[in-house]
Coordinates of C-alpha atoms in Angstrom, one line a residue:
Chain A
X1 CA -49.6 44.6 15.1
X2 CA -46.1 43.3 15.5
X3 CA -45.7 45.4 18.6
X4 CA -48.5 43.8 20.5
X5 CA -46.5 40.9 21.9
X6 CA -43.8 43.2 23.2
X7 CA -46.4 45.5 24.6
X8 CA -48.1 42.8 26.5
X9 CA -44.9 41.4 27.7
X10 CA -43.0 44.6 28.5
X11 CA -45.9 46.4 30.0
X12 CA -45.8 49.3 27.5
X13 CA -43.5 52.1 26.7
X14 CA -41.8 52.7 23.3
X15 CA -38.4 53.3 25.0
X16 CA -38.5 50.0 26.7
X17 CA -39.6 48.3 23.5
X18 CA -36.8 49.8 21.5
X19 CA -34.1 49.2 24.2
X20 CA -35.3 45.6 24.4
X21 CA -35.0 45.2 20.7
X22 CA -31.5 46.8 20.7
X23 CA -30.1 44.4 23.3
X24 CA -28.0 41.5 22.1
X25 CA -28.3 37.9 23.2
X26 CA -24.9 37.9 25.1
X27 CA -23.3 35.6 27.7
X28 CA -23.2 38.6 30.1
X29 CA -23.7 42.3 30.3
X30 CA -20.7 44.2 28.8
X31 CA -18.6 46.5 30.9
X32 CA -17.3 49.5 29.0
X33 CA -16.8 50.0 25.2
X34 CA -14.4 47.1 24.7
X35 CA -14.9 43.9 26.6
X36 CA -13.5 40.7 25.0
X37 CA -15.1 38.5 27.6
X38 CA -18.5 39.2 26.0
X39 CA -19.9 37.4 23.0
X40 CA -23.1 38.2 21.1
X41 CA -24.6 34.8 20.4
X42 CA -27.3 36.1 18.1
X43 CA -24.9 37.9 15.8
X44 CA -22.7 34.9 15.5
X45 CA -25.6 32.5 15.1
X46 CA -27.3 34.5 12.3
X47 CA -24.1 35.4 10.4
X48 CA -23.0 31.8 10.5
X49 CA -26.4 30.7 9.4
X50 CA -26.4 33.2 6.5
X51 CA -22.9 32.2 5.6
X52 CA -24.1 28.6 5.3
X53 CA -27.0 29.8 3.2
X54 CA -24.7 31.7 0.9
X55 CA -22.0 29.0 0.7
X56 CA -24.5 26.2 0.5
X57 CA -26.4 27.7 -2.4
X58 CA -23.3 28.8 -4.3
X59 CA -21.5 25.5 -3.6
X60 CA -24.5 23.5 -4.8
X61 CA -24.6 25.5 -8.0
X62 CA -20.8 25.4 -8.5
X63 CA -20.7 21.7 -8.1
X64 CA -23.6 21.1 -10.5
X65 CA -22.5 23.8 -12.9
X66 CA -23.1 22.7 -16.4
X67 CA -21.3 24.1 -19.5
X68 CA -24.5 23.5 -21.5
X69 CA -27.8 25.3 -21.0
X70 CA -27.9 26.5 -17.4
X71 CA -31.0 26.4 -15.2
X72 CA -32.6 29.4 -13.6
X73 CA -30.6 29.2 -10.4
X74 CA -27.3 28.7 -12.2
X75 CA -28.1 31.6 -14.5
X76 CA -28.8 33.9 -11.5
X77 CA -25.6 32.9 -9.7
X78 CA -23.6 33.2 -12.9
X79 CA -25.1 36.6 -13.6
X80 CA -24.0 37.7 -10.1
X81 CA -20.5 36.2 -10.5
X82 CA -20.1 37.8 -13.9
X83 CA -21.1 41.2 -12.6
X84 CA -18.6 40.9 -9.7
X85 CA -16.0 39.8 -12.2
X86 CA -16.7 42.7 -14.5
X87 CA -16.6 45.1 -11.6
X88 CA -13.2 43.8 -10.4
X89 CA -11.8 43.8 -14.0
X90 CA -12.9 47.5 -14.3
X91 CA -11.0 48.7 -11.3
X92 CA -8.2 46.1 -10.8
X93 CA -5.8 45.2 -13.6
X94 CA -3.4 42.9 -11.9
X95 CA -3.7 39.2 -11.2
X96 CA -5.1 38.3 -7.8
X97 CA -7.1 35.2 -7.2
X98 CA -8.5 36.6 -3.9
X99 CA -10.1 40.0 -4.8
X100 CA -13.0 38.8 -7.0
X101 CA -14.1 36.0 -4.7
X102 CA -13.7 38.4 -1.7
X103 CA -16.0 40.9 -3.5
X104 CA -18.6 38.2 -4.2
X105 CA -18.5 36.9 -0.6
X106 CA -18.7 40.4 0.8
X107 CA -21.7 41.4 -1.4
X108 CA -23.7 38.3 -0.8
X109 CA -23.0 38.0 2.9
X110 CA -23.7 41.6 3.6
X111 CA -26.8 41.5 1.5
X112 CA -28.0 38.5 3.5
X113 CA -27.1 40.3 6.7
X114 CA -29.2 43.3 5.6
X115 CA -31.9 41.2 4.2
X116 CA -32.7 40.0 7.8
X117 CA -33.9 43.6 8.3
X118 CA -36.8 42.9 6.0
X119 CA -38.1 40.1 8.2
X120 CA -40.8 41.7 10.4
X121 CA -38.9 43.1 13.4
X122 CA -40.9 41.2 16.0
X123 CA -41.3 37.8 14.2
X124 CA -38.1 36.1 15.2
X125 CA -37.6 37.7 18.6
X126 CA -41.2 36.7 19.5
X127 CA -40.6 33.2 18.3
X128 CA -37.4 33.1 20.4
X129 CA -39.2 34.3 23.4
X130 CA -41.5 31.3 22.9
X131 CA -38.5 29.0 23.5
X132 CA -37.2 31.0 26.4
X133 CA -34.7 33.3 24.6
X134 CA -35.2 36.8 26.0
X135 CA -33.2 39.0 23.6
X136 CA -32.6 38.4 19.9
X137 CA -31.1 40.8 17.4
X138 CA -31.5 39.1 14.0
X139 CA -29.7 41.6 11.7
X140 CA -25.9 41.0 12.0
X141 CA -25.0 44.3 10.2
X142 CA -26.6 46.3 13.1
X143 CA -23.8 44.9 15.3
X144 CA -20.6 47.0 15.1
X145 CA -18.7 43.8 15.8
X146 CA -19.9 42.2 12.6
X147 CA -19.3 45.3 10.4
X148 CA -15.9 45.9 12.0
X149 CA -15.0 42.3 11.5
X150 CA -15.5 42.7 7.8
X151 CA -13.7 46.1 7.5
X152 CA -10.8 45.1 9.7
X153 CA -10.2 41.9 7.7
X154 CA -10.3 44.1 4.6
X155 CA -7.9 46.5 6.3
X156 CA -5.5 43.7 7.1
X157 CA -5.6 42.6 3.5
X158 CA -4.9 46.2 2.3
X159 CA -1.8 46.4 4.5
X160 CA -0.7 42.9 3.5
X161 CA -1.0 43.6 -0.2
X162 CA 0.5 47.1 0.1
X163 CA 3.6 45.6 1.8
X164 CA 3.7 42.6 -0.6
X165 CA 3.5 44.7 -3.8
X166 CA 5.4 47.8 -2.8
X167 CA 7.7 46.6 0.0
X168 CA 8.1 48.3 3.3
X169 CA 10.0 51.2 1.7
X170 CA 7.4 51.7 -1.0
X171 CA 4.6 51.6 1.5
X172 CA 6.2 54.0 3.9
X173 CA 7.2 56.4 1.2
X174 CA 3.6 56.3 -0.1
X175 CA 2.5 57.4 3.4
X176 CA 5.1 60.1 3.8
X177 CA 6.2 61.5 0.4
X178 CA 2.8 62.6 -0.9
X179 CA 0.6 64.5 -1.5
X180 CA 3.2 67.3 -0.8
X181 CA 6.7 66.9 -2.2
X182 CA 9.6 69.3 -2.8
X183 CA 12.9 69.1 -4.7
X184 CA 14.7 70.6 -1.8
X185 CA 15.6 67.8 0.7
X186 CA 15.2 70.1 3.7
X187 CA 11.8 71.2 2.7
X188 CA 10.9 67.6 1.9
X189 CA 12.0 66.6 5.4
X190 CA 9.6 69.2 6.8
X191 CA 6.8 67.9 4.6
X192 CA 7.2 64.3 5.7
X193 CA 5.3 64.6 9.0
X194 CA 2.5 66.6 7.4
X195 CA 2.1 64.0 4.7
X196 CA 2.2 61.2 7.2
X197 CA -0.6 62.7 9.3
X198 CA -2.7 63.3 6.2
X199 CA -2.1 59.9 4.7
X200 CA -2.5 58.1 8.0
X201 CA -5.9 59.7 8.5
X202 CA -7.0 58.8 5.0
X203 CA -5.6 55.3 5.4
X204 CA -7.2 54.6 8.8
X205 CA -10.5 56.2 7.8
X206 CA -11.0 53.4 5.3
X207 CA -12.0 50.5 7.7
X208 CA -13.8 52.9 10.0
X209 CA -15.9 54.5 7.2
X210 CA -16.6 51.1 5.6
X211 CA -18.0 49.6 8.8
X212 CA -19.7 52.7 10.2
X213 CA -21.4 53.4 6.9
X214 CA -22.9 49.9 6.8
X215 CA -23.7 49.9 10.5
X216 CA -25.3 53.3 10.5
X217 CA -27.5 52.7 7.5
X218 CA -28.8 49.4 8.8
X219 CA -29.1 50.5 12.5
X220 CA -31.1 53.5 11.4
X221 CA -33.3 51.3 9.1
X222 CA -34.0 48.9 11.9
X223 CA -34.7 51.8 14.2
X224 CA -37.3 53.1 11.8
X225 CA -38.9 49.6 11.6
X226 CA -39.1 49.6 15.4
X227 CA -40.7 53.0 15.5
X228 CA -43.2 52.0 12.9
X229 CA -43.9 48.8 14.9
X230 CA -44.2 51.0 18.0
X231 CA -47.2 52.8 16.5
X232 CA -49.5 50.1 17.8
X233 CA -47.4 49.3 20.8
X234 CA -50.0 50.0 23.5
X235 CA -52.8 48.6 21.4
X236 CA -54.5 45.4 22.5
X237 CA -57.4 43.6 21.0
X238 CA -59.7 46.3 22.3
X239 CA -58.2 48.9 19.9
X240 CA -60.1 47.1 17.1
X241 CA -63.2 48.7 18.4
X242 CA -62.0 52.3 18.1
X243 CA -61.3 54.4 15.0
X244 CA -57.9 55.5 16.4
X245 CA -57.0 51.9 16.8
X246 CA -57.8 51.1 13.2
X247 CA -55.9 54.2 12.0
X248 CA -52.9 53.0 13.9
X249 CA -53.0 49.5 12.4
X250 CA -53.6 50.8 8.8
X251 CA -50.9 53.5 9.3
X252 CA -48.4 51.0 10.6
X253 CA -49.2 48.6 7.7
X254 CA -48.7 51.3 5.0
X255 CA -45.6 52.9 6.6
X256 CA -44.1 49.5 7.1
X257 CA -44.7 48.5 3.5
X258 CA -43.3 51.7 2.1
X259 CA -40.2 51.6 4.3
X260 CA -39.7 47.9 3.5
X261 CA -39.8 48.6 -0.3
X262 CA -37.4 51.5 0.1
X263 CA -35.2 49.4 2.4
X264 CA -34.8 46.8 -0.4
X265 CA -32.8 49.5 -2.3
X266 CA -30.8 50.5 0.8
X267 CA -29.7 47.0 1.8
X268 CA -28.6 46.2 -1.8
X269 CA -26.8 49.5 -2.2
X270 CA -25.0 49.2 1.1
X271 CA -23.8 45.7 0.3
X272 CA -22.7 46.9 -3.2
X273 CA -20.8 49.9 -1.8
X274 CA -19.0 47.8 0.8
X275 CA -17.9 45.3 -1.8
X276 CA -16.9 47.8 -4.5
X277 CA -14.9 50.0 -2.1
X278 CA -13.1 46.9 -0.9
X279 CA -12.2 46.1 -4.4
X280 CA -11.1 49.7 -5.0
X281 CA -9.0 49.8 -1.8
X282 CA -7.3 46.5 -2.7
X283 CA -6.5 47.5 -6.2
X284 CA -5.0 50.8 -4.8
X285 CA -2.9 48.6 -2.6
X286 CA -1.6 46.9 -5.7
X287 CA -0.8 50.1 -7.7
X288 CA 2.4 52.0 -7.6
X289 CA 2.2 55.8 -7.5
Chain B
X1 CA -23.2 48.7 22.0
X2 CA -19.6 47.5 22.6
X3 CA -16.8 45.8 20.9
X4 CA -16.3 42.3 22.1
X5 CA -15.3 38.7 21.3
X6 CA -17.9 38.7 18.5
X7 CA -15.5 40.8 16.4
X8 CA -12.8 38.0 16.5
X9 CA -15.3 35.3 15.9
X10 CA -16.8 37.2 13.0
X11 CA -13.4 37.8 11.5
X12 CA -12.6 34.1 11.6
X13 CA -16.0 33.2 10.1
X14 CA -15.4 35.8 7.4
X15 CA -11.9 34.5 6.6
X16 CA -13.2 30.9 6.3
X17 CA -16.0 32.0 4.1
X18 CA -13.8 33.9 1.7
X19 CA -11.4 31.1 1.6
X20 CA -14.2 28.6 0.8
X21 CA -15.6 30.9 -1.9
X22 CA -12.1 31.3 -3.4
X23 CA -11.4 27.6 -3.3
X24 CA -14.6 25.8 -4.1
X25 CA -17.0 28.3 -5.7
X26 CA -15.5 31.0 -7.7
X27 CA -13.2 28.9 -10.0
X28 CA -15.9 26.3 -10.7
X29 CA -18.6 28.8 -11.8
X30 CA -16.1 31.0 -13.8
X31 CA -14.7 27.9 -15.5
X32 CA -18.2 26.7 -16.4
X33 CA -19.0 30.2 -17.9
X34 CA -15.7 30.3 -19.9
X35 CA -16.2 26.8 -21.2
X36 CA -19.7 27.7 -22.3
X37 CA -18.4 30.8 -23.9
X38 CA -15.9 28.7 -25.9
X39 CA -18.6 26.2 -26.8
X40 CA -20.9 28.8 -28.1
X41 CA -18.0 30.4 -30.1
X42 CA -17.1 27.0 -31.5
X43 CA -20.8 26.3 -32.3
X44 CA -21.1 29.6 -34.2
X45 CA -17.9 28.9 -36.1
X46 CA -19.1 25.4 -37.0
X47 CA -22.4 26.8 -38.1
X48 CA -20.7 29.3 -40.4
X49 CA -18.4 26.7 -41.8
X50 CA -21.4 24.4 -42.4
X51 CA -23.2 27.1 -44.2
X52 CA -20.1 27.8 -46.3
X53 CA -19.6 24.2 -47.2
X54 CA -23.3 23.9 -48.0
X55 CA -23.1 26.7 -50.5
X56 CA -20.0 25.2 -51.9
X57 CA -21.7 21.8 -52.3
X58 CA -24.7 23.5 -53.9
X59 CA -22.6 25.2 -56.5
X60 CA -20.7 22.0 -57.1
X61 CA -24.0 20.2 -57.6
X62 CA -25.1 22.9 -60.0
X63 CA -21.9 22.4 -62.0
X64 CA -22.4 18.7 -62.1
X65 CA -26.0 19.0 -63.3
X66 CA -25.0 21.5 -66.0
X67 CA -22.2 19.3 -67.2
X68 CA -24.5 16.3 -67.3
X69 CA -27.1 18.2 -69.2
X70 CA -24.4 19.3 -71.7
X71 CA -23.2 15.8 -72.1
X72 CA -26.7 14.5 -72.6
X73 CA -27.4 17.0 -75.3
X74 CA -24.1 16.0 -76.9
X75 CA -25.1 12.4 -76.8
X76 CA -28.5 13.2 -78.3
X77 CA -27.0 15.2 -81.1
X78 CA -24.5 12.5 -81.8
X79 CA -27.2 9.9 -81.9
X80 CA -29.4 11.9 -84.2
X81 CA -26.5 12.5 -86.5
X82 CA -25.7 8.8 -86.5
X83 CA -29.3 7.9 -87.3
X84 CA -29.4 10.3 -90.2
X85 CA -26.2 8.8 -91.5
X86 CA -27.6 5.3 -91.2
X87 CA -30.7 6.3 -93.0
X88 CA -28.7 7.9 -95.8
X89 CA -26.5 4.9 -96.0
X90 CA -29.4 2.6 -96.2
X91 CA -31.0 4.8 -98.8
X92 CA -27.9 4.7 -100.9
X93 CA -27.5 0.9 -100.6
X94 CA -31.1 0.4 -101.5
X95 CA -30.8 2.7 -104.6
X96 CA -27.7 0.9 -105.7
X97 CA -29.3 -2.5 -105.2
X98 CA -32.5 -1.4 -107.0
X99 CA -30.4 -0.1 -109.9
X100 CA -28.5 -3.3 -110.1
X101 CA -31.7 -5.4 -110.0
X102 CA -33.3 -3.2 -112.7
X103 CA -30.2 -3.5 -114.9
X104 CA -30.1 -7.3 -114.4
X105 CA -33.8 -7.5 -115.3
X106 CA -33.4 -5.4 -118.4
X107 CA -30.4 -7.5 -119.5
X108 CA -32.5 -10.7 -118.9
X109 CA -35.3 -9.2 -120.9
X110 CA -33.0 -8.2 -123.7
X111 CA -31.5 -11.7 -123.8
X112 CA -34.9 -13.3 -123.8
X113 CA -36.1 -11.0 -126.5
X114 CA -33.0 -11.8 -128.7
X115 CA -33.4 -15.5 -128.0
X116 CA -37.1 -15.3 -128.9
X117 CA -36.4 -13.3 -132.0
X118 CA -33.7 -15.8 -133.1
X119 CA -35.9 -18.8 -132.6
X120 CA -38.7 -17.0 -134.3
X121 CA -36.5 -16.1 -137.2
X122 CA -35.4 -19.7 -137.4
X123 CA -38.9 -20.9 -137.4
X124 CA -39.9 -18.3 -140.0
X125 CA -37.0 -19.3 -142.1
X126 CA -37.9 -22.9 -141.8
X127 CA -41.5 -22.1 -142.7
X128 CA -40.4 -19.9 -145.5
X129 CA -38.0 -22.6 -146.8
X130 CA -40.8 -25.2 -146.5
X131 CA -43.2 -23.0 -148.3
X132 CA -40.7 -22.1 -151.0
X133 CA -39.8 -25.8 -151.6
X134 CA -43.4 -26.6 -151.8
X135 CA -43.8 -23.9 -154.2
X136 CA -40.8 -24.9 -156.2
X137 CA -41.6 -28.5 -155.8
X138 CA -38.4 -29.5 -154.7
X139 CA -36.3 -29.5 -151.7
X140 CA -34.1 -26.7 -151.2
X141 CA -30.8 -27.8 -150.1
X142 CA -30.3 -26.0 -146.9
X143 CA -26.7 -26.0 -147.3
X144 CA -26.5 -24.6 -150.7
X145 CA -29.0 -22.0 -150.0
X146 CA -27.6 -21.1 -146.7
X147 CA -26.6 -17.7 -147.8
X148 CA -30.1 -17.0 -149.0
X149 CA -31.6 -18.3 -145.9
X150 CA -29.4 -16.2 -143.7
X151 CA -30.2 -13.2 -145.8
X152 CA -33.9 -13.9 -145.3
X153 CA -33.5 -14.5 -141.7
X154 CA -31.9 -11.1 -141.2
X155 CA -34.6 -9.4 -143.1
X156 CA -37.3 -10.8 -140.9

């Protein structure tokens, strides 16, 4: 059903439908893999909007927070805050005012990013087309820029805290003197490059895996929603007169519902994994080996 | 799919969001939670203390009631004792007084009897003397026959 508008507008074809839905609302078409003159308005718009939703709700609750009997909203927010606090306490034993709020922000913001995936795939783009906006991608976590922005910020924080807590020497020795070490200085000197290559790969893999894991899960999820929506892509009102048409509509409804319910789990888990791994990486940055 | 300016913008937004959360949200909510925790702990402690003092007050009240009861019993005993004493005393006084009155009355009776007997004797003696003098035809000198008269009087 949701595919109808696109079908009428695009003139049919699942490929065209999917490509249309995978195109960002940008200032211009990008050239090459990296092009810093391009900006995706839709990603920025929705992530800022969701940031405001998160911040507005939490700020409103924080400002009115009572030490007496809390209301339902405050209880929910406090439950979330407590869970994040517990999680951070479990993995991180130092004192850092940043890590816990960072974890909370990451979880909530990513959850809201991912939650946009549960909005019917054609709803917002169709509405946007109504006001003359041709392309609209509503799920920020299906944009590599958004997920890499998160993971690169976390990566910068990891480097910052590693240097701050261990010093340059400590940080460098962590990258070069393990996992292989020897008592003999000559052998040790030979092992340094090996260690460095191994540790660098591990170290650099963190931001890449963080962002690609989130991006991949959400991109795939959205793609499945698009495919389910494409079931009735070429159907017009005339399909209501045929059995095949009804099968398509009912099939799309059932598949869409099942995938949406399953996706609730995925979006929560992905947000949780991102936040927890960030906390773990940052606590590793604080620990001496 | 490409990497573009969106990355930088997103990083800036993310940084601001984390800063805002760290500054204006996290501490407030956590403080509220900790304060409530303390309040609850204090409330529980106060409740426990209240219970303890209640049981203390209860046992104290029991003590006071017991003491009062003992004292009341003592007072009652004492009063009964005193009443018995008073009754005994009154009985004693009454007996003594009665004895005294009886003795006085007996004395009076005896006195009256003696007095009556004396006068009767005198009268009898007079009658006897009169009768005798009439029989003898002459007067009997009372003085000369005093001895005789007295003798008679005692015989009567």
